[in-house]
Amino acid sequence: LEGGLAETAHVFLAGNGLPGRLRPGFAILELGFGTGLNCLATLRAMRESGLPGPIHYTSFEAFPMGPADRARALSAFPELAQEASLLAAALARGPGPQDLGGLVLTVVEGDARQTLPAWPGRADAVFLDGFAPARNPEMWEPALLAAVAARLRPGGTLATYTAAGAVRRALEAAGLVVERRPGFGRKRHMTVAYKPAEPPR
């Protein structure tokens, strides 16, 4: 959790050109909801930018965290206390879609290898935030990354903290243009990618 909010801002927000690209109807796809920190940082950025929403935020999570554990983890970020309270109330109502004040959150529970291919949505930005590839290889399988890329709109972007070569190669094989950038803190590199715009017909 050390520097977690700053890391989220560096990797997932700045890596996807946010909040500058946000607009009503913008859709974010996330793999790995965890504590919900990325969602809360996005909500804060949206509010600070003055955007009324809606922003659609869909997160795939195999092992949802319990409310007490989430509250304990998020207490490390008192500046997000208001947003964390909105999140707790929303998740208590169910997996969604739940409106957190302009950000519409849906948490899809289960193995993303099964749930993501069945998802009918499209995304303008992707947050790849699973556990490290060495510890959680199923989250970074080429087939799953290809499914993510297929749901990215032309011109859409993707960001992740990992710079693992296998991940970069899988994203390239899925048709994305991949770039390595300076990482956050002690992490030397991170990965960003975008889906080329479709040529005119």
mmCIF file of C-alpha atoms in Angstrom:
data_model
loop_
_atom_site.group_PDB
_atom_site.id
_atom_site.type_symbol
_atom_site.label_atom_id
_atom_site.label_comp_id
_atom_site.label_asym_id
_atom_site.label_seq_id
_atom_site.Cartn_x
_atom_site.Cartn_y
_atom_site.Cartn_z
ATOM 1 C CA LEU A 1 0.000 0.000 0.000
ATOM 2 C CA GLU A 2 3.006 2.310 0.249
ATOM 3 C CA GLY A 3 2.518 5.002 -2.363
ATOM 4 C CA GLY A 4 -0.477 3.119 -3.713
ATOM 5 C CA LEU A 5 -2.476 6.166 -4.726
ATOM 6 C CA ALA A 6 0.498 7.807 -6.429
ATOM 7 C CA GLU A 7 1.214 4.550 -8.255
ATOM 8 C CA THR A 8 -2.386 4.339 -9.459
ATOM 9 C CA ALA A 9 -2.155 7.909 -10.747
ATOM 10 C CA HIS A 10 1.139 7.207 -12.529
ATOM 11 C CA VAL A 11 0.359 3.808 -14.019
ATOM 12 C CA PHE A 12 -3.361 3.598 -14.666
ATOM 13 C CA LEU A 13 -4.528 7.197 -14.947
ATOM 14 C CA ALA A 14 -1.539 8.846 -16.641
ATOM 15 C CA GLY A 15 -0.801 5.634 -18.547
ATOM 16 C CA ASN A 16 -4.233 5.928 -20.157
ATOM 17 C CA GLY A 17 -4.147 9.708 -20.584
ATOM 18 C CA LEU A 18 -6.716 10.250 -17.830
ATOM 19 C CA PRO A 19 -8.520 12.326 -16.751
ATOM 20 C CA GLY A 20 -7.908 14.298 -19.954
ATOM 21 C CA ARG A 21 -9.658 11.724 -22.178
ATOM 22 C CA LEU A 22 -12.705 11.301 -19.949
ATOM 23 C CA ARG A 23 -16.036 12.244 -21.462
ATOM 24 C CA PRO A 24 -19.645 11.186 -20.824
ATOM 25 C CA GLY A 25 -20.031 7.534 -21.765
ATOM 26 C CA PHE A 26 -16.309 6.739 -21.464
ATOM 27 C CA ALA A 27 -15.812 3.083 -20.521
ATOM 28 C CA ILE A 28 -13.024 1.584 -18.409
ATOM 29 C CA LEU A 29 -12.312 -2.148 -18.174
ATOM 30 C CA GLU A 30 -10.229 -3.428 -15.268
ATOM 31 C CA LEU A 31 -8.772 -6.836 -14.500
ATOM 32 C CA GLY A 32 -8.253 -7.095 -10.739
ATOM 33 C CA PHE A 33 -10.566 -4.947 -8.585
ATOM 34 C CA GLY A 34 -8.704 -5.649 -5.336
ATOM 35 C CA THR A 35 -9.374 -2.941 -2.761
ATOM 36 C CA GLY A 36 -11.073 -0.714 -5.336
ATOM 37 C CA LEU A 37 -8.283 1.868 -5.130
ATOM 38 C CA ASN A 38 -8.050 2.348 -8.912
ATOM 39 C CA CYS A 39 -11.800 2.889 -9.082
ATOM 40 C CA LEU A 40 -11.699 5.459 -6.287
ATOM 41 C CA ALA A 41 -8.787 7.310 -7.862
ATOM 42 C CA THR A 42 -10.701 7.418 -11.150
ATOM 43 C CA LEU A 43 -13.799 8.741 -9.378
ATOM 44 C CA ARG A 44 -11.723 11.434 -7.667
ATOM 45 C CA ALA A 45 -10.087 12.426 -10.967
ATOM 46 C CA MET A 46 -13.482 12.583 -12.656
ATOM 47 C CA ARG A 47 -14.882 14.818 -9.936
ATOM 48 C CA GLU A 48 -11.858 17.107 -9.974
ATOM 49 C CA SER A 49 -12.129 17.458 -13.753
ATOM 50 C CA GLY A 50 -15.738 18.606 -13.376
ATOM 51 C CA LEU A 51 -17.082 15.896 -15.667
ATOM 52 C CA PRO A 52 -20.720 15.044 -14.892
ATOM 53 C CA GLY A 53 -20.472 11.467 -16.180
ATOM 54 C CA PRO A 54 -21.498 8.837 -16.668
ATOM 55 C CA ILE A 55 -18.212 6.958 -16.726
ATOM 56 C CA HIS A 56 -18.711 3.199 -16.986
ATOM 57 C CA TYR A 57 -16.219 1.208 -14.911
ATOM 58 C CA THR A 58 -16.357 -2.589 -15.226
ATOM 59 C CA SER A 59 -13.957 -4.637 -13.134
ATOM 60 C CA PHE A 60 -13.346 -8.386 -13.230
ATOM 61 C CA GLU A 61 -12.360 -9.949 -9.914
ATOM 62 C CA ALA A 62 -11.972 -13.646 -9.104
ATOM 63 C CA PHE A 63 -11.652 -13.268 -5.322
ATOM 64 C CA PRO A 64 -13.651 -10.289 -4.021
ATOM 65 C CA MET A 65 -12.332 -8.767 -0.818
ATOM 66 C CA GLY A 66 -14.616 -8.687 2.218
ATOM 67 C CA PRO A 67 -16.038 -5.325 3.338
ATOM 68 C CA ALA A 68 -14.014 -5.195 6.576
ATOM 69 C CA ASP A 69 -10.748 -6.034 4.830
ATOM 70 C CA ARG A 70 -11.433 -3.465 2.111
ATOM 71 C CA ALA A 71 -12.255 -0.759 4.656
ATOM 72 C CA ARG A 72 -9.080 -1.550 6.573
ATOM 73 C CA ALA A 73 -6.956 -1.340 3.429
ATOM 74 C CA LEU A 74 -8.555 1.871 2.188
ATOM 75 C CA SER A 75 -8.147 3.553 5.583
ATOM 76 C CA ALA A 76 -4.535 4.095 4.486
ATOM 77 C CA PHE A 77 -5.898 6.742 2.092
ATOM 78 C CA PRO A 78 -7.849 9.251 4.213
ATOM 79 C CA GLU A 79 -7.989 11.679 1.280
ATOM 80 C CA LEU A 80 -10.316 9.164 -0.414
ATOM 81 C CA ALA A 81 -12.583 8.686 2.599
ATOM 82 C CA GLN A 82 -15.626 10.209 0.913
ATOM 83 C CA GLU A 83 -15.196 8.106 -2.224
ATOM 84 C CA ALA A 84 -14.512 4.979 -0.129
ATOM 85 C CA SER A 85 -17.792 5.516 1.704
ATOM 86 C CA LEU A 86 -19.648 5.694 -1.618
ATOM 87 C CA LEU A 87 -17.917 2.500 -2.742
ATOM 88 C CA ALA A 88 -18.780 0.609 0.444
ATOM 89 C CA ALA A 89 -22.446 1.579 0.147
ATOM 90 C CA ALA A 90 -22.541 0.615 -3.539
ATOM 91 C CA LEU A 91 -20.928 -2.783 -3.040
ATOM 92 C CA ALA A 92 -23.295 -3.498 -0.156
ATOM 93 C CA ARG A 93 -26.161 -3.143 -2.641
ATOM 94 C CA GLY A 94 -24.663 -5.734 -5.002
ATOM 95 C CA PRO A 95 -22.162 -6.158 -7.824
ATOM 96 C CA GLY A 96 -23.773 -3.513 -9.975
ATOM 97 C CA PRO A 97 -24.203 -1.562 -12.014
ATOM 98 C CA GLN A 98 -24.083 0.901 -9.123
ATOM 99 C CA ASP A 99 -23.847 4.681 -9.496
ATOM 100 C CA LEU A 100 -21.127 6.218 -7.324
ATOM 101 C CA GLY A 101 -22.044 9.738 -8.332
ATOM 102 C CA GLY A 102 -21.342 9.757 -12.039
ATOM 103 C CA LEU A 103 -19.126 6.679 -12.113
ATOM 104 C CA VAL A 104 -21.197 3.562 -12.781
ATOM 105 C CA LEU A 105 -19.421 0.547 -11.285
ATOM 106 C CA THR A 106 -20.002 -3.080 -12.199
ATOM 107 C CA VAL A 107 -17.900 -5.784 -10.531
ATOM 108 C CA VAL A 108 -17.975 -9.089 -12.404
ATOM 109 C CA GLU A 109 -17.075 -11.917 -10.052
ATOM 110 C CA GLY A 110 -15.368 -15.100 -11.207
ATOM 111 C CA ASP A 111 -12.441 -16.227 -13.315
ATOM 112 C CA ALA A 112 -11.903 -13.594 -16.029
ATOM 113 C CA ARG A 113 -10.910 -16.355 -18.446
ATOM 114 C CA GLN A 114 -14.573 -17.369 -18.394
ATOM 115 C CA THR A 115 -16.365 -14.110 -17.560
ATOM 116 C CA LEU A 116 -14.568 -11.653 -19.863
ATOM 117 C CA PRO A 117 -15.257 -13.497 -23.149
ATOM 118 C CA ALA A 118 -18.964 -13.404 -22.232
ATOM 119 C CA TRP A 119 -18.914 -9.649 -21.551
ATOM 120 C CA PRO A 120 -20.699 -7.732 -24.340
ATOM 121 C CA GLY A 121 -19.170 -4.332 -23.570
ATOM 122 C CA ARG A 122 -16.419 -2.283 -25.186
ATOM 123 C CA ALA A 123 -13.771 -0.214 -23.424
ATOM 124 C CA ASP A 124 -11.956 3.043 -24.108
ATOM 125 C CA ALA A 125 -9.275 2.306 -21.503
ATOM 126 C CA VAL A 126 -8.018 -0.815 -19.760
ATOM 127 C CA PHE A 127 -6.396 -1.160 -16.328
ATOM 128 C CA LEU A 128 -4.476 -4.453 -16.137
ATOM 129 C CA ASP A 129 -3.935 -4.818 -12.400
ATOM 130 C CA GLY A 130 -3.690 -8.504 -11.589
ATOM 131 C CA PHE A 131 -1.049 -9.933 -9.287
ATOM 132 C CA ALA A 132 2.454 -10.136 -10.766
ATOM 133 C CA PRO A 133 2.651 -12.487 -13.778
ATOM 134 C CA ALA A 134 5.072 -14.794 -11.978
ATOM 135 C CA ARG A 135 2.611 -15.227 -9.082
ATOM 136 C CA ASN A 136 -0.670 -15.218 -10.987
ATOM 137 C CA PRO A 137 0.102 -16.448 -14.535
ATOM 138 C CA GLU A 138 -3.504 -17.261 -15.431
ATOM 139 C CA MET A 139 -4.348 -13.522 -15.287
ATOM 140 C CA TRP A 140 -1.777 -12.843 -18.024
ATOM 141 C CA GLU A 141 -2.420 -15.718 -20.424
ATOM 142 C CA PRO A 142 -2.238 -14.725 -24.107
ATOM 143 C CA ALA A 143 -5.825 -15.849 -24.704
ATOM 144 C CA LEU A 144 -7.133 -13.594 -21.930
ATOM 145 C CA LEU A 145 -5.027 -10.640 -23.077
ATOM 146 C CA ALA A 146 -6.348 -11.197 -26.603
ATOM 147 C CA ALA A 147 -9.896 -11.106 -25.226
ATOM 148 C CA VAL A 148 -9.087 -7.814 -23.496
ATOM 149 C CA ALA A 149 -7.648 -6.350 -26.708
ATOM 150 C CA ALA A 150 -10.708 -7.468 -28.665
ATOM 151 C CA ARG A 151 -12.926 -5.432 -26.340
ATOM 152 C CA LEU A 152 -10.849 -2.280 -26.701
ATOM 153 C CA ARG A 153 -12.306 0.283 -29.072
ATOM 154 C CA PRO A 154 -10.098 1.576 -31.896
ATOM 155 C CA GLY A 155 -7.945 4.330 -30.423
ATOM 156 C CA GLY A 156 -8.427 2.859 -26.957
ATOM 157 C CA THR A 157 -5.538 2.482 -24.525
ATOM 158 C CA LEU A 158 -4.232 -0.003 -21.971
ATOM 159 C CA ALA A 159 -1.820 0.380 -19.069
ATOM 160 C CA THR A 160 -0.215 -2.002 -16.585
ATOM 161 C CA TYR A 161 2.572 -1.818 -14.027
ATOM 162 C CA THR A 162 4.315 -4.889 -15.434
ATOM 163 C CA ALA A 163 6.950 -4.762 -18.160
ATOM 164 C CA ALA A 164 7.270 -8.542 -18.465
ATOM 165 C CA GLY A 165 8.324 -9.489 -21.973
ATOM 166 C CA ALA A 166 5.720 -12.235 -22.258
ATOM 167 C CA VAL A 167 2.942 -9.745 -21.483
ATOM 168 C CA ARG A 168 4.224 -7.212 -24.008
ATOM 169 C CA ARG A 169 4.537 -9.883 -26.701
ATOM 170 C CA ALA A 170 1.021 -11.179 -26.017
ATOM 171 C CA LEU A 171 -0.413 -7.661 -26.316
ATOM 172 C CA GLU A 172 1.439 -7.116 -29.590
ATOM 173 C CA ALA A 173 0.187 -10.454 -30.900
ATOM 174 C CA ALA A 174 -3.348 -9.295 -30.036
ATOM 175 C CA GLY A 175 -2.942 -6.325 -32.373
ATOM 176 C CA LEU A 176 -1.971 -3.566 -29.950
ATOM 177 C CA VAL A 177 0.892 -1.106 -30.350
ATOM 178 C CA VAL A 178 2.990 -1.553 -27.202
ATOM 179 C CA GLU A 179 5.373 0.881 -25.517
ATOM 180 C CA ARG A 180 7.563 0.558 -22.435
ATOM 181 C CA ARG A 181 7.597 3.619 -20.163
ATOM 182 C CA PRO A 182 9.272 4.535 -16.877
ATOM 183 C CA GLY A 183 7.585 2.764 -13.997
ATOM 184 C CA PHE A 184 6.602 4.068 -10.592
ATOM 185 C CA GLY A 185 9.033 4.220 -7.685
ATOM 186 C CA ARG A 186 11.407 1.283 -7.679
ATOM 187 C CA LYS A 187 9.808 -0.292 -10.750
ATOM 188 C CA ARG A 188 11.999 0.683 -13.668
ATOM 189 C CA HIS A 189 9.443 0.123 -16.391
ATOM 190 C CA MET A 190 5.711 -0.248 -17.046
ATOM 191 C CA THR A 191 3.726 -1.012 -20.188
ATOM 192 C CA VAL A 192 1.220 1.046 -22.127
ATOM 193 C CA ALA A 193 -0.493 0.102 -25.365
ATOM 194 C CA TYR A 194 -3.122 1.363 -27.745
ATOM 195 C CA LYS A 195 -5.385 -0.122 -30.389
ATOM 196 C CA PRO A 196 -4.808 1.463 -33.796
ATOM 197 C CA ALA A 197 -7.781 3.234 -35.277
ATOM 198 C CA GLU A 198 -9.517 1.247 -37.961
ATOM 199 C CA PRO A 199 -8.733 2.459 -41.479
ATOM 200 C CA PRO A 200 -11.640 4.117 -43.328
ATOM 201 C CA ARG A 201 -13.646 1.787 -45.522
#
